[in-house]
Short mmCIF file of C-alpha atoms in Angstrom, two decimals:
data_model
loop_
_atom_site.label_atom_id
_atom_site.label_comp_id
_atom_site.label_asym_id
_atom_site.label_seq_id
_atom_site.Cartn_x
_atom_site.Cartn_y
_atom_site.Cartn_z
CA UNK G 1 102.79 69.33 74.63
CA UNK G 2 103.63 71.46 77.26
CA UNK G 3 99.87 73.16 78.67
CA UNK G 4 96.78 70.79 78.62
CA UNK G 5 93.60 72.17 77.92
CA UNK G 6 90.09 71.01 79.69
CA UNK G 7 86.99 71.02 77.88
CA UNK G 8 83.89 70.98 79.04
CA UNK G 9 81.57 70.28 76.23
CA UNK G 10 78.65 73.01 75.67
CA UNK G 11 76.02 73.13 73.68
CA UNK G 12 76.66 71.55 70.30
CA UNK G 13 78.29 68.03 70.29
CA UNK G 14 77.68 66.27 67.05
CA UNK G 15 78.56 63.41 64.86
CA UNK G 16 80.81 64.87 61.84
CA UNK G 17 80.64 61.79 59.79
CA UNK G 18 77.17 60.94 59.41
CA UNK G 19 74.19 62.44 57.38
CA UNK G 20 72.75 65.97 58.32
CA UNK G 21 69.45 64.69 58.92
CA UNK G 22 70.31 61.87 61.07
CA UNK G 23 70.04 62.69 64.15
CA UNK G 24 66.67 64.90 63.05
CA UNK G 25 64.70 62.65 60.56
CA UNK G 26 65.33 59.30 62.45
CA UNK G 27 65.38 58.37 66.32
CA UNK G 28 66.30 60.54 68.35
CA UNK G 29 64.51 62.92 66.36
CA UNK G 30 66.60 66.11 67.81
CA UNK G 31 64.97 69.11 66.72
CA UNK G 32 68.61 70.28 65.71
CA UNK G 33 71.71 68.11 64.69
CA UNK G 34 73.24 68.73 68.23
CA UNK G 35 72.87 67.45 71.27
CA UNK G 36 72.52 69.32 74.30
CA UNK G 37 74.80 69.38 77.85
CA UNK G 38 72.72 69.54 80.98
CA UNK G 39 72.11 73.08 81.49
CA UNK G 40 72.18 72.31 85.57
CA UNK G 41 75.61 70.42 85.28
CA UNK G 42 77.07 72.71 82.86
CA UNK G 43 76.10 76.01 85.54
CA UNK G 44 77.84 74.19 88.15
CA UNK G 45 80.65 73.19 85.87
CA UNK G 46 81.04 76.83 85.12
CA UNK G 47 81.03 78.01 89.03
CA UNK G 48 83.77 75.58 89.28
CA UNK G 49 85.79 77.14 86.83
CA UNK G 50 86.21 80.15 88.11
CA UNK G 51 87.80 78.95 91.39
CA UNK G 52 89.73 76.37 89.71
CA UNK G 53 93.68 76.83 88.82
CA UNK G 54 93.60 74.67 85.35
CA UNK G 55 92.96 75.94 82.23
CA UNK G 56 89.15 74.82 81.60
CA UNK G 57 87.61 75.80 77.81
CA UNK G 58 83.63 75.61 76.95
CA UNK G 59 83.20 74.64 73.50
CA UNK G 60 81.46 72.79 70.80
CA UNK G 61 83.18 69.26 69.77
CA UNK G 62 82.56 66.73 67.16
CA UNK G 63 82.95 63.38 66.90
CA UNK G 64 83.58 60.72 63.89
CA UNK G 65 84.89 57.22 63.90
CA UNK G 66 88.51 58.44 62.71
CA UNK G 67 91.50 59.80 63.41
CA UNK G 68 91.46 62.64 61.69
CA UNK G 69 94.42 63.67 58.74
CA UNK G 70 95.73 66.69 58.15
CA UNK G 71 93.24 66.56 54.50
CA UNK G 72 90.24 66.17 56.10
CA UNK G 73 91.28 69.24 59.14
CA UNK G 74 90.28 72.27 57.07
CA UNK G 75 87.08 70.52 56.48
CA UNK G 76 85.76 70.10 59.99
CA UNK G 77 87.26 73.17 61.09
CA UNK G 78 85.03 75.45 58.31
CA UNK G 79 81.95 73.49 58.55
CA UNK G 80 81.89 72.61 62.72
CA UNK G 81 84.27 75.40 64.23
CA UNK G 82 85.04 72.82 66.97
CA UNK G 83 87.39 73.40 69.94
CA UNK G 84 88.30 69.44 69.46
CA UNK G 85 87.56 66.44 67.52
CA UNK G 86 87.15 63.18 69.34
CA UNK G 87 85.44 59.12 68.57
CA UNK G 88 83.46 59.35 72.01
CA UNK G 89 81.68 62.15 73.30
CA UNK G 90 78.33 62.27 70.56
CA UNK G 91 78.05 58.40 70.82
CA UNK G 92 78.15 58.60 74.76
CA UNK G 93 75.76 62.32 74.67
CA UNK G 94 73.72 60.18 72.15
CA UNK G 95 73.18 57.42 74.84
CA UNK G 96 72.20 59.44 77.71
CA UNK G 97 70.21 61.45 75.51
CA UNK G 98 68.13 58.41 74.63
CA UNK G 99 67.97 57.26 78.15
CA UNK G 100 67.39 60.60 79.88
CA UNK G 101 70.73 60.79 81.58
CA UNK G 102 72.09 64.62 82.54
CA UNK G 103 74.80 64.63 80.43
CA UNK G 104 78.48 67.07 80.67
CA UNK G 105 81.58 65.79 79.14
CA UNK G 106 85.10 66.50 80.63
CA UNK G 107 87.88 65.75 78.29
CA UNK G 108 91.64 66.36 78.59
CA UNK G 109 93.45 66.50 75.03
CA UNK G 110 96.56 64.63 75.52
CA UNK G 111 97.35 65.66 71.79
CA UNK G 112 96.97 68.04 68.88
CA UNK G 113 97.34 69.28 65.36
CA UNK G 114 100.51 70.41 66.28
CA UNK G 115 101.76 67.78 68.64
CA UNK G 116 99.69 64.82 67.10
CA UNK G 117 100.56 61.31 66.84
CA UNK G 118 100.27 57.72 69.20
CA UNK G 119 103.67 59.04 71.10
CA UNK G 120 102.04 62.13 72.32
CA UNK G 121 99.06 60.13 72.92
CA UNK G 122 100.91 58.07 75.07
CA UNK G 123 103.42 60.27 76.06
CA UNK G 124 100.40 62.20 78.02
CA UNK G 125 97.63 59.75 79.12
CA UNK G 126 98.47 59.47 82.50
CA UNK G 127 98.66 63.02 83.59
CA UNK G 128 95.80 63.95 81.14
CA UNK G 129 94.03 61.12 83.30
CA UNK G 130 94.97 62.53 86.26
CA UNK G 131 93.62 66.43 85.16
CA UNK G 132 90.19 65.04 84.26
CA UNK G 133 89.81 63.22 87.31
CA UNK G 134 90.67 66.22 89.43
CA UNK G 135 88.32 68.36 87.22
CA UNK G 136 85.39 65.59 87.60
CA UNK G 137 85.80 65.96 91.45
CA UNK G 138 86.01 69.25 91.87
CA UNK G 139 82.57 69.64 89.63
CA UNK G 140 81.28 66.70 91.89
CA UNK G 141 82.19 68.98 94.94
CA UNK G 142 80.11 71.54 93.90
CA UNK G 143 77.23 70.00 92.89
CA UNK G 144 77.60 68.60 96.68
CA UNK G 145 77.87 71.89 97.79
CA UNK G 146 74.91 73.50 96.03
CA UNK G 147 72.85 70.53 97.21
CA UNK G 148 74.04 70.95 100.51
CA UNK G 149 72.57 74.54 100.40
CA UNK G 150 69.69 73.85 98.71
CA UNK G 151 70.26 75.45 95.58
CA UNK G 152 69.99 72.33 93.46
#
């Protein structure tokens, strides 16, 4: 993998390997299978993406407690349209939503469909790491910022 891309997860972040109703029918009783990113962290998320130099993408994500196989791909692709499939971000979005914690993910894919497997996993951890951490701060900066100026 030669580019990494940053996501920020928007919007919809949802479990692909549980019932439909789930989320709706039983606690947490969403009103929609999704859960929702903090609409104040996700503004200043997006002010710091357009003065920062990496390669940040706002999407919708799904999560499941599998890696997932080329069989099952098409599948999740058709039905979720995701930017990436993960086994984190809906359990930890699922959490703070519960609690009432603002919630924004930041997530560096250190590998792909096309460059998939444990060596590209581990071939691009650290510096994946590293690009998430730097992304975290410089969202952290300008929440400081705003608050700073009172627009927070």
């Amino acid at each position: 993998m030669r580019e990494f891309n940053f996501l920020i997860r928007l919007f919809q972040i949802t479990y692909y390997d549980v019932e439909e109703d789930i989320l709706t029918t039983f606690h947490p009783w969403l009103k929609e299978n999704y859960f929702q990113t903090d609409k104040k962290l996700l503004a200043i998320a997006k002010k710091y993406h357009i003065i920062s130099s990496s390669s940040i993408l706002f999407g919708t994500v799904v999560t499941g407690e599998q890696f997932i196989e080329d069989e099952k791909r098409d599948e999740i692709n058709k039905k979720y349209k995701p930017l990436s499939v993960d086994m984190e971000t809906a359990s930890i979005a699922h959490v703070c939503y519960v609690n009432d914690i603002p919630f924004l993910s930041v997530r560096t894919m250190t590998d792909t469909a096309q460059y998939k497997g444990i060596e590209n996993f581990e071939k691009n951890c650290e510096i994946a790491s590293q690009k998430s951490a730097e992304i975290v701060l410089g969202i952290l900066n300008q929440l400081t910022k705003e608050k700073r100026n009172g627009r927070q």
